[in-house]
């Protein structure tokens, strides 16, 4: 593995990394930073949690050099949560006003984003729909873009953004550097890469994270009727860390959160029926530890980077097997350890086999330590303050 110095990063970047406390590059950084600095197109297979944001943000900032007040780098990504995190990483690596980054995402007013754009950002981090809105309003000009990054390309395509991505790329000069980061490379992602990347340097990273053994994965055979009792048992055993519970649908997320609250667990929910503002407040409170159990759907929790998440519970298996990896990657972050619990019903076995193919091993199911009859009677742990009604 190379050191950051050997990768050819500037003195300024090295000083910043030292200040942040990154001592050595992750595998994806070790493989992607040099070709990115050289201006090559890059196709990188990397998951969230692998350090992929720094793998492109560091070379982009170095190549930008200093502030020019025109948009020279564009990062397209699938969700608002990821957009906010990527912006924060750019700000961390390019501190002291070296460059300015704007973030654009939908589901919220245009005011703040318009103000940010007026300041002339060097980097725009955006979800495709909102970016197109701003292009139509003639508030964004992409004709000066030199570097284009497609982050979580598989997810962008899963969410149906292909037409918007194409419309955006049509407005970016063809003489540019393009990099694509994706957890999975299926035919659709390959097709997109073929269309928009030129002789890309391919860098692959096995599904390894910064701390490879940091997530303990457990599977529990159950049925729909027993899931709530099992969840309460896990919550009661979990200690003080934050727990993220995934359901497959919005309706289920609402129901599970309501049932937890009825059992005196302070649980909140984020999903497509929750307004963007409410989602942001909920996430802020979750991050600050004001409550410990968050129930979420895949899209709403995409890209969350909250180091205190100690447990991920897959109340339902995800629709797409690749989401399993994204989900469990919400824990074990920033060098901490984490645990994932997946509930598996008889009807889930086909999906489980597909997940096994992706993680490359057989996943053993474990009985939960106490019999379910006692779980139902077990004293429940209350997180944070109890609801006012109790
Ligand atoms: P990402 O995969 O970009 O979402 O990064 C996952 C987490 O790892 C983020 O909290 C990063 O700040 C952190 N990280 C990235 N690179 C390194 C590194 N070289 N050393 C330690 N932590 C890192």
XYZ file of C-alpha atoms and ligand atoms in Angstrom:
413
model
C 0.000 0.000 0.000
C 1.288 3.476 -0.880
C 1.509 6.344 1.556
C -0.322 9.610 0.859
C 3.080 11.179 0.001
C 3.812 8.501 -2.625
C 0.442 9.119 -4.280
C 1.631 12.534 -5.420
C -0.724 14.740 -3.416
C 0.273 18.366 -2.853
C 1.947 19.583 0.335
C -1.223 21.449 1.177
C -3.303 18.268 0.902
C -0.791 16.316 2.986
C -0.891 18.949 5.708
C -4.681 18.871 5.700
C -4.728 15.068 5.955
C -2.330 15.211 8.869
C -4.588 17.723 10.594
C -7.653 15.537 10.030
C -5.805 12.474 11.307
C -5.833 10.287 8.183
C -2.517 8.469 8.538
C -2.633 6.129 5.551
C -4.728 5.808 2.415
C -7.472 3.228 2.173
C -7.265 0.710 -0.665
C -9.462 2.732 -3.025
C -7.501 5.905 -2.266
C -4.252 4.064 -2.870
C -5.501 2.918 -6.281
C -7.544 5.866 -7.529
C -5.747 9.024 -6.379
C -2.774 8.831 -8.757
C -4.751 8.264 -11.995
C -7.187 10.952 -10.856
C -4.275 13.378 -10.305
C -2.917 12.436 -13.744
C -6.193 13.508 -15.319
C -7.201 10.012 -16.487
C -10.788 8.818 -16.648
C -11.348 6.407 -13.781
C -13.845 3.651 -13.208
C -13.735 2.594 -9.584
C -15.632 -0.123 -7.892
C -15.935 0.954 -4.286
C -18.540 0.849 -1.602
C -19.608 3.484 0.845
C -17.315 3.161 3.838
C -14.253 2.437 1.685
C -13.078 6.062 1.765
C -14.231 6.637 -1.824
C -15.198 10.287 -1.291
C -11.638 11.250 -0.369
C -10.388 9.110 -3.276
C -11.888 11.656 -5.676
C -12.208 14.792 -3.533
C -8.483 15.001 -2.697
C -7.255 14.867 -6.327
C -10.091 17.125 -7.520
C -9.132 19.784 -4.955
C -5.439 19.465 -5.865
C -6.201 19.778 -9.564
C -8.422 22.803 -8.993
C -5.531 24.533 -7.224
C -7.108 27.759 -6.165
C -10.475 29.402 -6.261
C -11.623 30.501 -9.712
C -15.307 31.335 -9.028
C -16.478 29.186 -11.937
C -17.737 25.625 -11.663
C -14.831 23.398 -12.700
C -15.827 20.164 -10.958
C -19.252 18.553 -10.843
C -20.219 15.606 -8.624
C -23.501 13.894 -9.506
C -24.939 11.585 -6.884
C -28.262 9.996 -5.981
C -29.453 11.445 -2.677
C -29.563 14.541 -0.598
C -27.950 12.829 2.402
C -24.976 11.713 0.344
C -24.779 15.173 -1.260
C -24.504 16.836 2.155
C -21.821 14.392 3.259
C -19.777 14.833 0.107
C -19.978 18.594 0.443
C -18.764 18.294 4.050
C -15.812 16.157 2.895
C -14.860 18.710 0.215
C -14.976 21.425 2.854
C -12.853 19.354 5.220
C -10.166 18.631 2.622
C -10.166 22.073 1.054
C -10.341 24.145 4.209
C -9.315 27.803 4.584
C -11.380 28.952 1.606
C -9.116 27.219 -0.926
C -12.207 26.297 -2.919
C -15.950 26.786 -2.587
C -18.474 23.953 -2.836
C -22.223 24.252 -3.475
C -24.714 21.514 -2.826
C -27.957 21.178 -4.804
C -30.717 18.686 -4.007
C -34.456 18.516 -4.323
C -37.311 18.544 -1.823
C -36.331 21.843 -0.299
C -36.593 25.545 -1.176
C -34.364 27.208 -3.745
C -33.327 30.162 -1.559
C -30.176 28.885 0.167
C -29.006 26.960 -2.882
C -29.484 30.043 -5.073
C -27.422 32.125 -2.648
C -24.641 29.495 -2.691
C -24.629 29.498 -6.490
C -24.352 33.288 -6.607
C -21.073 33.012 -4.687
C -19.555 31.201 -7.697
C -18.678 27.704 -6.472
C -15.657 25.826 -7.849
C -17.334 22.488 -7.128
C -21.038 21.647 -7.456
C -22.286 18.527 -5.680
C -25.780 17.767 -6.927
C -28.597 15.322 -7.413
C -29.553 15.282 -11.115
C -33.155 16.564 -10.889
C -32.424 19.704 -8.905
C -29.339 20.436 -10.996
C -31.482 20.351 -14.144
C -33.977 22.723 -12.480
C -31.163 25.204 -11.883
C -29.863 24.739 -15.430
C -33.331 25.514 -16.775
C -33.474 28.611 -14.586
C -30.128 29.587 -16.142
C -28.502 29.680 -12.757
C -25.922 27.005 -13.475
C -23.523 26.985 -16.393
C -21.678 23.715 -16.890
C -19.603 24.871 -19.861
C -16.562 25.414 -17.616
C -16.623 21.943 -16.034
C -13.287 20.109 -16.348
C -13.944 17.205 -13.985
C -17.113 15.157 -13.715
C -17.651 12.545 -11.008
C -20.563 10.119 -10.972
C -20.758 8.846 -7.411
C -22.810 5.739 -6.568
C -23.516 5.289 -10.270
C -25.378 2.019 -9.662
C -27.704 3.774 -7.266
C -28.258 6.696 -9.627
C -29.427 4.162 -12.215
C -31.486 2.167 -9.675
C -33.376 5.348 -8.888
C -34.157 5.953 -12.565
C -31.864 8.961 -13.043
C -30.408 7.767 -16.391
C -32.312 10.335 -18.549
C -31.401 13.211 -16.235
C -27.748 12.135 -16.115
C -27.619 12.156 -19.906
C -29.209 15.623 -20.072
C -26.668 16.948 -17.581
C -23.667 15.384 -19.325
C -24.781 16.892 -22.663
C -24.061 20.281 -21.093
C -20.579 19.425 -19.872
C -17.684 19.921 -22.348
C -16.518 16.653 -23.942
C -12.926 17.595 -23.122
C -13.041 16.708 -19.473
C -11.962 14.123 -16.949
C -14.736 11.718 -15.947
C -14.688 9.350 -12.996
C -17.330 6.870 -12.041
C -17.598 5.302 -8.588
C -20.018 2.453 -8.079
C -20.485 -0.327 -5.526
C -21.576 -2.726 -8.267
C -20.785 -2.872 -11.983
C -23.674 -4.448 -13.830
C -24.498 -4.081 -17.521
C -26.273 -0.754 -17.092
C -23.336 0.815 -15.272
C -20.910 -0.582 -17.854
C -23.060 0.874 -20.649
C -23.050 4.304 -19.035
C -19.277 4.098 -18.582
C -18.790 3.103 -22.214
C -20.836 6.090 -23.317
C -19.136 8.737 -21.229
C -15.656 7.572 -20.178
C -12.580 7.468 -22.426
C -10.046 4.673 -21.878
C -10.781 4.593 -18.180
C -8.295 3.269 -15.675
C -10.218 0.565 -13.842
C -9.634 0.287 -10.160
C -11.368 -2.382 -8.167
C -11.624 -2.852 -4.479
C -12.886 -6.021 -2.924
C -15.808 -5.454 -0.604
C -13.348 -4.486 2.082
C -13.823 -1.553 4.377
C -11.439 0.610 6.348
C -11.758 -1.843 9.224
C -12.361 -5.137 7.398
C -13.615 -7.113 10.351
C -15.539 -4.216 11.821
C -19.073 -5.451 11.091
C -20.355 -8.600 12.653
C -23.206 -9.917 10.525
C -25.906 -11.987 12.195
C -28.956 -13.606 10.637
C -32.054 -14.659 12.523
C -34.697 -17.009 11.189
C -38.105 -15.645 12.039
C -41.566 -14.949 10.669
C -43.522 -11.718 10.230
C -45.409 -12.141 13.515
C -42.269 -12.494 15.602
C -40.233 -9.666 14.081
C -41.403 -7.010 16.551
C -40.553 -9.091 19.586
C -37.166 -9.902 18.105
C -36.511 -6.244 17.391
C -37.407 -5.234 20.938
C -35.080 -7.909 22.271
C -32.232 -6.635 20.098
C -32.893 -3.046 21.158
C -32.934 -4.067 24.781
C -29.600 -5.905 24.378
C -27.954 -3.223 22.292
C -26.528 -0.919 24.944
C -26.201 2.783 24.326
C -25.268 2.901 20.636
C -27.617 4.113 17.920
C -29.719 1.584 16.048
C -30.833 1.917 12.453
C -33.758 -0.296 11.422
C -34.459 -0.864 7.726
C -37.867 -1.737 6.351
C -38.705 -2.314 2.734
C -41.609 0.127 2.417
C -42.665 3.493 3.804
C -45.801 1.965 5.276
C -43.800 -0.626 7.114
C -41.381 2.020 8.408
C -44.325 3.991 9.812
C -45.841 0.891 11.396
C -42.618 -0.359 12.961
C -41.768 3.075 14.379
C -45.307 3.385 15.801
C -45.096 -0.071 17.388
C -41.738 0.753 18.960
C -43.129 3.979 20.365
C -46.103 2.049 21.742
C -43.540 -0.158 23.509
C -41.971 2.984 25.040
C -38.908 3.011 22.781
C -38.195 6.492 21.528
C -38.063 5.737 17.824
C -38.267 8.127 14.878
C -38.705 7.434 11.189
C -37.416 8.705 7.852
C -38.950 7.707 4.544
C -40.456 9.237 1.428
C -43.636 10.413 3.209
C -41.666 12.494 5.686
C -41.003 16.050 4.521
C -37.396 16.973 3.743
C -37.276 19.481 6.577
C -38.577 16.967 9.075
C -36.078 14.380 7.785
C -33.243 16.812 8.279
C -34.320 17.638 11.850
C -34.779 13.935 12.640
C -31.306 13.098 11.322
C -29.801 15.989 13.226
C -31.390 14.764 16.472
C -30.331 11.187 15.735
C -26.779 12.285 15.062
C -26.728 14.201 18.347
C -28.035 11.152 20.235
C -31.353 12.760 21.255
C -32.994 9.418 20.432
C -31.395 6.102 19.535
C -33.647 4.138 17.240
C -34.258 5.305 13.686
C -36.518 3.361 11.316
C -35.804 4.044 7.654
C -36.339 2.954 4.089
C -33.360 2.384 1.790
C -33.645 5.597 -0.178
C -34.076 7.792 2.902
C -31.048 6.329 4.695
C -28.779 6.161 1.678
C -25.248 7.357 2.365
C -25.811 8.150 6.060
C -22.478 8.608 7.784
C -23.152 8.618 11.510
C -20.254 7.063 13.407
C -22.377 6.295 16.497
C -24.576 3.786 14.631
C -23.634 0.552 16.399
C -26.379 -1.717 15.055
C -28.152 -2.046 11.748
C -31.289 -4.175 11.785
C -32.675 -5.460 8.508
C -36.269 -5.849 9.642
C -37.054 -6.749 6.036
C -34.532 -7.884 3.466
C -33.827 -5.184 0.876
C -35.484 -5.221 -2.540
C -32.131 -5.346 -4.277
C -29.352 -7.569 -2.845
C -26.716 -4.868 -3.387
C -28.637 -2.711 -0.901
C -27.708 -5.212 1.787
C -24.094 -4.067 1.554
C -25.115 -0.416 1.537
C -27.332 -0.944 4.566
C -24.827 -2.716 6.780
C -22.211 -0.150 5.758
C -24.100 2.410 7.887
C -22.419 0.841 10.925
C -18.746 0.104 11.635
C -17.809 3.546 10.351
C -14.758 5.676 11.101
C -12.824 2.764 12.572
C -15.532 1.691 15.040
C -17.019 -1.771 15.227
C -20.625 -2.497 14.388
C -23.145 -5.267 14.196
C -25.877 -6.052 11.716
C -28.910 -8.230 12.383
C -30.963 -9.508 9.485
C -34.383 -11.054 9.920
C -34.970 -13.875 7.465
C -38.383 -15.435 6.840
C -38.944 -18.675 4.898
C -39.937 -16.687 1.804
C -36.616 -14.765 1.896
C -34.312 -17.647 1.117
C -33.933 -16.818 -2.596
C -32.869 -13.249 -1.768
C -30.533 -14.536 0.931
C -28.699 -16.704 -1.627
C -28.199 -13.613 -3.812
C -26.823 -11.672 -0.867
C -24.446 -14.556 -0.158
C -23.184 -14.311 -3.724
C -22.450 -10.617 -3.241
C -20.694 -10.972 0.125
C -18.954 -14.127 -1.103
C -19.762 -16.487 1.735
C -22.495 -18.549 3.308
C -24.387 -16.629 5.934
C -25.353 -18.712 8.941
C -28.527 -17.978 10.817
C -28.331 -17.777 14.588
C -31.020 -18.288 17.133
C -31.576 -15.244 19.263
C -30.387 -15.929 22.791
C -33.713 -15.914 24.658
C -36.899 -17.787 23.715
C -39.481 -15.521 22.167
C -42.034 -16.087 24.932
C -39.598 -14.478 27.384
C -38.752 -11.737 24.925
C -42.330 -10.569 25.012
C -42.147 -10.256 28.787
C -38.594 -8.928 28.936
C -38.188 -5.528 30.604
C -37.623 -3.013 27.863
C -34.819 -0.624 27.707
C -35.831 3.001 27.304
C -33.618 5.185 25.273
C -33.337 8.863 25.983
C -36.353 10.547 27.504
C -39.611 8.696 27.689
C -42.485 10.061 25.621
C -44.376 12.800 27.492
C -47.520 10.669 27.731
C -45.789 8.084 29.949
P -16.654 7.148 2.467
O -16.479 5.759 1.946
O -16.093 8.174 1.568
O -18.100 7.400 2.854
O -15.776 7.269 3.828
C -16.079 6.578 4.999
C -15.487 7.233 6.243
O -14.088 6.984 6.313
C -15.657 8.737 6.294
O -16.040 9.092 7.604
C -14.257 9.268 5.954
O -14.017 10.542 6.511
C -13.362 8.194 6.551
N -12.048 8.059 5.854
C -11.818 8.208 4.527
N -10.516 7.990 4.232
C -9.907 7.677 5.392
C -8.533 7.368 5.750
N -7.576 7.304 4.832
N -8.273 7.127 7.052
C -9.269 7.178 7.987
N -10.561 7.469 7.720
C -10.881 7.728 6.449
